[in-house]
């Protein structure tokens, strides 16, 4: 019986089944550019975290399946607790999100006056609840620039903090040792080597890359920024320094252009856990659902709300 079920499951066309099931459930599927292309293709919307959050806020559907790192689903739950927010896998946590502790935040607060604690959206709900404001890679410059505080404890992404310090020299950034494994693996040596074989390529890099990689880039920006740059540019060849699954959308949008990776393993193992089969399982079981302690949720909401307020100024 077990073997018969295994054979049957093998024959399921998950994309078709997901589309079929969706017709009868009041559900919205959202996917980040960093997830597998086949998952992007069955989703209602694909985007960066800030776009997806906006869609979740405006959605009429009461159930949202979030295909991305866990912190994205958590951010949606923080803002819209009345909706059922579902992750496709409980293990899609981001290691970087855990590279700063509440203790460190409290210590820095004790040590500095005139300080704002600014957390990248890629952080846990608890870290958000202890921060003054959240930022995404697309709005960080604008938001930090608008803060009155001189000292900025930027967590948890040291590379991005170093880059922001470079752009905002009138601020004093305090950084901790926290990094994204995928972006930190993209090194200047790899890029230099690749540029030798494709010298006419433009380099588009995410600000989570090491600073010496960003110094070599023609454009530095969020995933949406990279996509926009590639779409607008008359150039034909691009080296992309960020999660490799962004290639799915890049190639779809620009069939006449060529994209290269500076390394072949720009894949987040946790994000890779989001497969079509898991999306299908989530639709069938309507789980696992994200839950956040109310006390943490309320405080984290303030940091996210402040981001929206400052971004609209
Ligand atoms: O904010 C996001 O969506 C992340 C994690 C990356 C990016 O730059 O889009």
mmCIF file of C-alpha atoms and ligand atoms in Angstrom:
data_model
loop_
_atom_site.group_PDB
_atom_site.id
_atom_site.type_symbol
_atom_site.label_atom_id
_atom_site.label_comp_id
_atom_site.label_asym_id
_atom_site.label_seq_id
_atom_site.Cartn_x
_atom_site.Cartn_y
_atom_site.Cartn_z
ATOM 1 C CA UNK A 1 0.000 0.000 0.000
ATOM 2 C CA UNK A 2 2.832 2.360 1.015
ATOM 3 C CA UNK A 3 4.644 1.546 -2.224
ATOM 4 C CA UNK A 4 1.495 2.147 -4.285
ATOM 5 C CA UNK A 5 1.067 5.604 -2.658
ATOM 6 C CA UNK A 6 4.731 6.415 -3.345
ATOM 7 C CA UNK A 7 4.255 5.572 -7.028
ATOM 8 C CA UNK A 8 1.048 7.614 -7.171
ATOM 9 C CA UNK A 9 2.765 10.656 -5.562
ATOM 10 C CA UNK A 10 5.537 10.363 -8.149
ATOM 11 C CA UNK A 11 2.992 10.801 -10.894
ATOM 12 C CA UNK A 12 1.423 13.948 -9.510
ATOM 13 C CA UNK A 13 2.000 17.035 -11.582
ATOM 14 C CA UNK A 14 2.325 19.397 -8.654
ATOM 15 C CA UNK A 15 2.001 22.585 -10.689
ATOM 16 C CA UNK A 16 -1.322 21.434 -12.159
ATOM 17 C CA UNK A 17 -2.571 20.200 -8.789
ATOM 18 C CA UNK A 18 -1.657 23.472 -7.067
ATOM 19 C CA UNK A 19 -3.517 25.465 -9.729
ATOM 20 C CA UNK A 20 -6.523 23.128 -9.458
ATOM 21 C CA UNK A 21 -6.666 23.224 -5.644
ATOM 22 C CA UNK A 22 -6.295 27.002 -5.579
ATOM 23 C CA UNK A 23 -9.555 27.469 -7.443
ATOM 24 C CA UNK A 24 -11.505 26.186 -4.453
ATOM 25 C CA UNK A 25 -9.595 27.871 -1.639
ATOM 26 C CA UNK A 26 -9.550 31.538 -0.729
ATOM 27 C CA UNK A 27 -5.763 31.578 -0.765
ATOM 28 C CA UNK A 28 -2.961 33.729 -2.152
ATOM 29 C CA UNK A 29 0.495 32.337 -2.937
ATOM 30 C CA UNK A 30 3.400 34.776 -2.718
ATOM 31 C CA UNK A 31 6.968 33.956 -3.737
ATOM 32 C CA UNK A 32 10.295 35.725 -3.382
ATOM 33 C CA UNK A 33 12.713 35.970 -6.323
ATOM 34 C CA UNK A 34 15.059 33.732 -4.325
ATOM 35 C CA UNK A 35 12.816 30.630 -4.487
ATOM 36 C CA UNK A 36 12.950 27.951 -7.206
ATOM 37 C CA UNK A 37 11.601 29.011 -10.600
ATOM 38 C CA UNK A 38 8.853 26.357 -10.668
ATOM 39 C CA UNK A 39 7.527 27.697 -7.353
ATOM 40 C CA UNK A 40 7.646 31.266 -8.711
ATOM 41 C CA UNK A 41 5.576 30.070 -11.681
ATOM 42 C CA UNK A 42 2.663 28.755 -9.585
ATOM 43 C CA UNK A 43 2.558 31.839 -7.363
ATOM 44 C CA UNK A 44 0.108 34.723 -7.689
ATOM 45 C CA UNK A 45 2.823 37.320 -7.135
ATOM 46 C CA UNK A 46 6.619 37.227 -7.178
ATOM 47 C CA UNK A 47 8.703 40.021 -5.706
ATOM 48 C CA UNK A 48 11.047 41.238 -3.016
ATOM 49 C CA UNK A 49 10.001 41.267 0.619
ATOM 50 C CA UNK A 50 8.700 44.806 0.616
ATOM 51 C CA UNK A 51 6.523 44.259 -2.483
ATOM 52 C CA UNK A 52 5.192 40.954 -1.150
ATOM 53 C CA UNK A 53 4.323 42.504 2.201
ATOM 54 C CA UNK A 54 2.423 45.257 0.439
ATOM 55 C CA UNK A 55 0.478 42.669 -1.578
ATOM 56 C CA UNK A 56 -0.282 40.704 1.602
ATOM 57 C CA UNK A 57 -1.566 43.887 3.275
ATOM 58 C CA UNK A 58 -3.896 44.705 0.401
ATOM 59 C CA UNK A 59 -5.081 41.141 -0.296
ATOM 60 C CA UNK A 60 -8.696 40.148 0.164
ATOM 61 C CA UNK A 61 -7.729 36.492 0.684
ATOM 62 C CA UNK A 62 -7.707 35.314 4.300
ATOM 63 C CA UNK A 63 -5.030 32.656 3.808
ATOM 64 C CA UNK A 64 -1.582 33.512 2.490
ATOM 65 C CA UNK A 65 1.097 30.983 1.632
ATOM 66 C CA UNK A 66 4.467 32.699 1.807
ATOM 67 C CA UNK A 67 7.219 31.056 -0.244
ATOM 68 C CA UNK A 68 10.368 32.694 1.046
ATOM 69 C CA UNK A 69 12.512 32.859 4.152
ATOM 70 C CA UNK A 70 10.542 32.491 7.373
ATOM 71 C CA UNK A 71 11.117 36.115 8.382
ATOM 72 C CA UNK A 72 9.019 37.248 5.386
ATOM 73 C CA UNK A 73 6.036 35.192 6.524
ATOM 74 C CA UNK A 74 6.577 36.444 10.068
ATOM 75 C CA UNK A 75 6.595 40.063 8.897
ATOM 76 C CA UNK A 76 3.207 39.476 7.247
ATOM 77 C CA UNK A 77 1.826 37.905 10.438
ATOM 78 C CA UNK A 78 3.115 40.866 12.485
ATOM 79 C CA UNK A 79 1.203 43.302 10.284
ATOM 80 C CA UNK A 80 -1.930 41.236 9.631
ATOM 81 C CA UNK A 81 -2.510 38.920 12.592
ATOM 82 C CA UNK A 82 -6.105 38.213 11.568
ATOM 83 C CA UNK A 83 -4.987 36.314 8.458
ATOM 84 C CA UNK A 84 -3.641 32.773 8.370
ATOM 85 C CA UNK A 85 -0.036 33.097 7.211
ATOM 86 C CA UNK A 86 1.441 29.804 6.099
ATOM 87 C CA UNK A 87 5.046 28.853 5.445
ATOM 88 C CA UNK A 88 5.707 25.883 3.222
ATOM 89 C CA UNK A 89 8.344 24.548 5.567
ATOM 90 C CA UNK A 90 9.053 25.320 9.210
ATOM 91 C CA UNK A 91 12.777 25.102 8.520
ATOM 92 C CA UNK A 92 13.135 28.046 6.166
ATOM 93 C CA UNK A 93 14.727 30.168 8.872
ATOM 94 C CA UNK A 94 17.601 32.420 7.850
ATOM 95 C CA UNK A 95 20.880 31.693 9.710
ATOM 96 C CA UNK A 96 21.859 35.377 9.462
ATOM 97 C CA UNK A 97 18.658 36.402 11.264
ATOM 98 C CA UNK A 98 20.008 34.618 14.352
ATOM 99 C CA UNK A 99 23.424 36.281 14.266
ATOM 100 C CA UNK A 100 22.384 39.047 16.616
ATOM 101 C CA UNK A 101 21.025 38.487 20.095
ATOM 102 C CA UNK A 102 18.672 40.525 22.295
ATOM 103 C CA UNK A 103 21.575 40.755 24.763
ATOM 104 C CA UNK A 104 23.816 42.466 22.175
ATOM 105 C CA UNK A 105 21.066 44.966 21.358
ATOM 106 C CA UNK A 106 20.595 45.809 25.044
ATOM 107 C CA UNK A 107 24.362 46.230 25.522
ATOM 108 C CA UNK A 108 24.677 48.601 22.565
ATOM 109 C CA UNK A 109 21.684 50.609 23.788
ATOM 110 C CA UNK A 110 23.396 50.982 27.171
ATOM 111 C CA UNK A 111 26.661 52.068 25.609
ATOM 112 C CA UNK A 112 25.514 54.689 23.067
ATOM 113 C CA UNK A 113 23.402 57.834 23.311
ATOM 114 C CA UNK A 114 21.726 59.317 20.285
ATOM 115 C CA UNK A 115 21.252 55.798 18.912
ATOM 116 C CA UNK A 116 18.746 54.127 16.613
ATOM 117 C CA UNK A 117 18.624 50.346 16.341
ATOM 118 C CA UNK A 118 17.879 49.597 12.690
ATOM 119 C CA UNK A 119 17.180 46.015 11.657
ATOM 120 C CA UNK A 120 17.229 44.601 8.162
ATOM 121 C CA UNK A 121 13.879 42.977 7.419
ATOM 122 C CA UNK A 122 15.857 39.725 7.331
ATOM 123 C CA UNK A 123 15.667 39.414 11.123
ATOM 124 C CA UNK A 124 13.664 37.470 13.694
ATOM 125 C CA UNK A 125 10.431 38.856 15.140
ATOM 126 C CA UNK A 126 12.151 39.231 18.498
ATOM 127 C CA UNK A 127 14.950 41.347 17.003
ATOM 128 C CA UNK A 128 12.350 43.471 15.215
ATOM 129 C CA UNK A 129 10.540 43.945 18.517
ATOM 130 C CA UNK A 130 13.743 45.342 20.072
ATOM 131 C CA UNK A 131 14.537 47.639 17.128
ATOM 132 C CA UNK A 132 13.438 51.198 16.422
ATOM 133 C CA UNK A 133 12.835 50.677 12.722
ATOM 134 C CA UNK A 134 13.106 47.972 10.044
ATOM 135 C CA UNK A 135 14.535 48.478 6.570
ATOM 136 C CA UNK A 136 14.698 46.461 3.365
ATOM 137 C CA UNK A 137 17.594 46.590 0.919
ATOM 138 C CA UNK A 138 15.511 48.873 -1.305
ATOM 139 C CA UNK A 139 14.619 51.523 1.298
ATOM 140 C CA UNK A 140 17.526 51.382 3.808
ATOM 141 C CA UNK A 141 19.338 54.506 2.549
ATOM 142 C CA UNK A 142 16.210 56.663 2.562
ATOM 143 C CA UNK A 143 15.057 55.504 5.975
ATOM 144 C CA UNK A 144 18.397 55.725 7.791
ATOM 145 C CA UNK A 145 19.055 59.119 6.230
ATOM 146 C CA UNK A 146 15.768 60.405 7.616
ATOM 147 C CA UNK A 147 16.521 59.309 11.200
ATOM 148 C CA UNK A 148 17.598 62.105 13.545
ATOM 149 C CA UNK A 149 19.996 59.815 15.486
ATOM 150 C CA UNK A 150 23.681 59.953 14.580
ATOM 151 C CA UNK A 151 24.586 56.451 15.845
ATOM 152 C CA UNK A 152 23.055 53.564 13.953
ATOM 153 C CA UNK A 153 23.266 49.982 15.231
ATOM 154 C CA UNK A 154 22.587 48.181 11.954
ATOM 155 C CA UNK A 155 21.746 44.491 12.323
ATOM 156 C CA UNK A 156 22.067 41.706 11.199
ATOM 157 C CA UNK A 157 24.109 42.119 8.018
ATOM 158 C CA UNK A 158 27.609 43.473 8.377
ATOM 159 C CA UNK A 159 28.253 43.723 4.627
ATOM 160 C CA UNK A 160 25.126 45.745 4.038
ATOM 161 C CA UNK A 161 25.942 47.928 7.040
ATOM 162 C CA UNK A 162 29.441 48.601 5.680
ATOM 163 C CA UNK A 163 27.954 49.608 2.344
ATOM 164 C CA UNK A 164 25.370 51.875 4.006
ATOM 165 C CA UNK A 165 28.114 53.521 6.088
ATOM 166 C CA UNK A 166 29.920 54.278 2.821
ATOM 167 C CA UNK A 167 26.779 55.928 1.390
ATOM 168 C CA UNK A 168 25.872 57.772 4.593
ATOM 169 C CA UNK A 169 29.196 59.070 5.977
ATOM 170 C CA UNK A 170 27.462 61.582 8.293
ATOM 171 C CA UNK A 171 26.119 58.653 10.340
ATOM 172 C CA UNK A 172 28.159 56.482 12.686
ATOM 173 C CA UNK A 173 27.378 52.822 12.022
ATOM 174 C CA UNK A 174 27.900 50.216 14.714
ATOM 175 C CA UNK A 175 27.977 46.730 13.187
ATOM 176 C CA UNK A 176 28.103 43.224 14.589
ATOM 177 C CA UNK A 177 29.550 40.151 12.906
ATOM 178 C CA UNK A 178 26.570 38.870 10.936
ATOM 179 C CA UNK A 179 26.405 37.800 7.342
ATOM 180 C CA UNK A 180 24.472 35.932 4.690
ATOM 181 C CA UNK A 181 26.357 32.760 3.711
ATOM 182 C CA UNK A 182 25.309 33.027 0.074
ATOM 183 C CA UNK A 183 26.380 36.627 -0.494
ATOM 184 C CA UNK A 184 29.530 36.386 1.621
ATOM 185 C CA UNK A 185 30.719 33.524 -0.579
ATOM 186 C CA UNK A 186 30.779 35.813 -3.607
ATOM 187 C CA UNK A 187 34.363 36.988 -3.539
ATOM 188 C CA UNK A 188 36.419 39.591 -5.339
ATOM 189 C CA UNK A 189 38.701 36.797 -6.679
ATOM 190 C CA UNK A 190 35.775 34.937 -8.316
ATOM 191 C CA UNK A 191 34.461 38.109 -9.840
ATOM 192 C CA UNK A 192 37.884 39.220 -11.092
ATOM 193 C CA UNK A 193 38.393 35.853 -12.756
ATOM 194 C CA UNK A 194 34.986 35.928 -14.437
ATOM 195 C CA UNK A 195 35.473 39.494 -15.638
ATOM 196 C CA UNK A 196 38.662 38.377 -17.374
ATOM 197 C CA UNK A 197 36.604 36.053 -19.584
ATOM 198 C CA UNK A 198 33.640 38.447 -20.012
ATOM 199 C CA UNK A 199 35.199 41.914 -19.742
ATOM 200 C CA UNK A 200 32.228 43.582 -21.428
ATOM 201 C CA UNK A 201 29.712 42.369 -18.826
ATOM 202 C CA UNK A 202 28.064 44.762 -16.369
ATOM 203 C CA UNK A 203 28.243 43.648 -12.739
ATOM 204 C CA UNK A 204 25.000 43.886 -10.748
ATOM 205 C CA UNK A 205 25.383 43.139 -7.040
ATOM 206 C CA UNK A 206 23.221 42.925 -3.947
ATOM 207 C CA UNK A 207 24.401 45.057 -0.978
ATOM 208 C CA UNK A 208 24.788 41.904 1.144
ATOM 209 C CA UNK A 209 27.963 41.089 -0.875
ATOM 210 C CA UNK A 210 31.392 41.941 0.561
ATOM 211 C CA UNK A 211 32.360 45.595 0.108
ATOM 212 C CA UNK A 212 35.286 44.810 -2.245
ATOM 213 C CA UNK A 213 32.793 43.079 -4.573
ATOM 214 C CA UNK A 214 30.426 46.053 -4.393
ATOM 215 C CA UNK A 215 33.320 48.365 -5.306
ATOM 216 C CA UNK A 216 33.646 46.461 -8.593
ATOM 217 C CA UNK A 217 29.929 46.604 -9.391
ATOM 218 C CA UNK A 218 28.270 48.828 -11.997
ATOM 219 C CA UNK A 219 25.069 48.703 -9.976
ATOM 220 C CA UNK A 220 24.353 47.841 -6.341
ATOM 221 C CA UNK A 221 20.767 47.261 -5.273
ATOM 222 C CA UNK A 222 17.980 45.019 -4.046
ATOM 223 C CA UNK A 223 16.663 42.104 -6.077
ATOM 224 C CA UNK A 224 14.004 44.391 -7.598
ATOM 225 C CA UNK A 225 16.704 46.963 -8.324
ATOM 226 C CA UNK A 226 18.851 44.355 -10.110
ATOM 227 C CA UNK A 227 15.846 43.232 -12.189
ATOM 228 C CA UNK A 228 14.924 46.793 -13.050
ATOM 229 C CA UNK A 229 18.501 47.661 -14.053
ATOM 230 C CA UNK A 230 18.761 44.613 -16.333
ATOM 231 C CA UNK A 231 15.390 45.424 -17.955
ATOM 232 C CA UNK A 232 16.218 49.078 -18.606
ATOM 233 C CA UNK A 233 19.801 48.595 -19.770
ATOM 234 C CA UNK A 234 20.792 48.398 -23.440
ATOM 235 C CA UNK A 235 23.682 46.219 -22.386
ATOM 236 C CA UNK A 236 23.524 42.512 -23.277
ATOM 237 C CA UNK A 237 25.756 40.769 -20.720
ATOM 238 C CA UNK A 238 25.486 40.857 -16.947
ATOM 239 C CA UNK A 239 27.268 39.182 -14.054
ATOM 240 C CA UNK A 240 24.785 38.779 -11.220
ATOM 241 C CA UNK A 241 25.985 38.725 -7.616
ATOM 242 C CA UNK A 242 23.026 37.519 -5.573
ATOM 243 C CA UNK A 243 20.894 34.376 -5.045
ATOM 244 C CA UNK A 244 20.880 32.341 -8.236
ATOM 245 C CA UNK A 245 17.106 31.815 -8.411
ATOM 246 C CA UNK A 246 16.739 35.443 -9.483
ATOM 247 C CA UNK A 247 17.924 34.141 -12.896
ATOM 248 C CA UNK A 248 14.465 32.713 -13.473
ATOM 249 C CA UNK A 249 12.897 36.169 -13.640
ATOM 250 C CA UNK A 250 15.938 37.790 -15.290
ATOM 251 C CA UNK A 251 15.819 35.345 -18.193
ATOM 252 C CA UNK A 252 12.026 35.541 -18.480
ATOM 253 C CA UNK A 253 12.126 39.353 -18.654
ATOM 254 C CA UNK A 254 15.174 39.574 -20.937
ATOM 255 C CA UNK A 255 15.317 36.655 -23.364
ATOM 256 C CA UNK A 256 17.780 38.545 -25.572
ATOM 257 C CA UNK A 257 20.360 39.119 -22.794
ATOM 258 C CA UNK A 258 22.952 36.888 -21.164
ATOM 259 C CA UNK A 259 23.412 36.441 -17.440
ATOM 260 C CA UNK A 260 26.398 34.930 -15.660
ATOM 261 C CA UNK A 261 27.018 33.941 -12.045
ATOM 262 C CA UNK A 262 30.283 34.779 -10.383
ATOM 263 C CA UNK A 263 30.114 31.455 -8.534
ATOM 264 C CA UNK A 264 27.912 28.430 -8.999
ATOM 265 C CA UNK A 265 26.622 27.933 -5.487
ATOM 266 C CA UNK A 266 24.643 31.080 -4.803
ATOM 267 C CA UNK A 267 21.865 28.981 -3.370
ATOM 268 C CA UNK A 268 20.455 29.296 0.103
ATOM 269 C CA UNK A 269 19.938 25.704 1.337
ATOM 270 C CA UNK A 270 17.013 26.787 3.497
ATOM 271 C CA UNK A 271 15.172 28.561 0.705
ATOM 272 C CA UNK A 272 15.772 25.498 -1.503
ATOM 273 C CA UNK A 273 13.568 23.527 0.894
ATOM 274 C CA UNK A 274 10.582 25.268 -0.673
ATOM 275 C CA UNK A 275 9.590 22.851 -3.395
ATOM 276 C CA UNK A 276 6.425 22.459 -5.453
ATOM 277 C CA UNK A 277 5.597 19.391 -3.383
ATOM 278 C CA UNK A 278 5.787 21.445 -0.171
ATOM 279 C CA UNK A 279 3.572 24.163 -1.661
ATOM 280 C CA UNK A 280 1.093 21.436 -2.602
ATOM 281 C CA UNK A 281 1.222 19.970 0.936
ATOM 282 C CA UNK A 282 0.643 23.430 2.423
ATOM 283 C CA UNK A 283 -2.415 23.889 0.242
ATOM 284 C CA UNK A 284 -3.798 20.530 1.290
ATOM 285 C CA UNK A 285 -3.118 20.927 5.021
ATOM 286 C CA UNK A 286 -3.267 24.738 5.196
ATOM 287 C CA UNK A 287 -0.188 24.613 7.403
ATOM 288 C CA UNK A 288 2.277 25.058 8.954
ATOM 289 C CA UNK A 289 0.882 28.357 10.187
ATOM 290 C CA UNK A 290 3.043 31.146 11.599
ATOM 291 C CA UNK A 291 2.313 32.173 15.193
ATOM 292 C CA UNK A 292 3.972 35.013 17.081
ATOM 293 C CA UNK A 293 3.632 35.860 20.767
ATOM 294 C CA UNK A 294 1.350 38.880 21.036
ATOM 295 C CA UNK A 295 3.794 40.887 23.133
ATOM 296 C CA UNK A 296 6.575 40.483 20.535
ATOM 297 C CA UNK A 297 4.185 41.015 17.633
ATOM 298 C CA UNK A 298 2.941 44.376 18.940
ATOM 299 C CA UNK A 299 6.452 45.751 19.483
ATOM 300 C CA UNK A 300 7.754 44.379 16.159
ATOM 301 C CA UNK A 301 4.786 46.008 14.418
ATOM 302 C CA UNK A 302 5.974 49.431 15.610
ATOM 303 C CA UNK A 303 9.362 48.919 13.894
ATOM 304 C CA UNK A 304 7.675 47.818 10.655
ATOM 305 C CA UNK A 305 5.114 50.633 10.783
ATOM 306 C CA UNK A 306 7.886 53.187 11.272
ATOM 307 C CA UNK A 307 9.551 51.825 8.129
ATOM 308 C CA UNK A 308 6.379 52.452 6.123
ATOM 309 C CA UNK A 309 5.919 55.932 7.592
ATOM 310 C CA UNK A 310 9.489 57.035 6.843
ATOM 311 C CA UNK A 311 9.440 55.437 3.400
ATOM 312 C CA UNK A 312 6.417 57.519 2.410
ATOM 313 C CA UNK A 313 7.917 60.876 3.444
HETATM 314 O O1 LIG B 1 14.188 42.422 1.042
HETATM 315 C C1 LIG B 1 14.274 41.435 0.320
HETATM 316 O O2 LIG B 1 13.387 41.003 -0.369
HETATM 317 C C2 LIG B 1 15.555 40.680 0.322
HETATM 318 C C3 LIG B 1 15.806 39.749 1.400
HETATM 319 C C4 LIG B 1 16.391 40.858 -0.675
HETATM 320 C C5 LIG B 1 16.201 41.866 -1.716
HETATM 321 O O3 LIG B 1 17.069 42.672 -1.902
HETATM 322 O O4 LIG B 1 15.188 41.901 -2.379
#
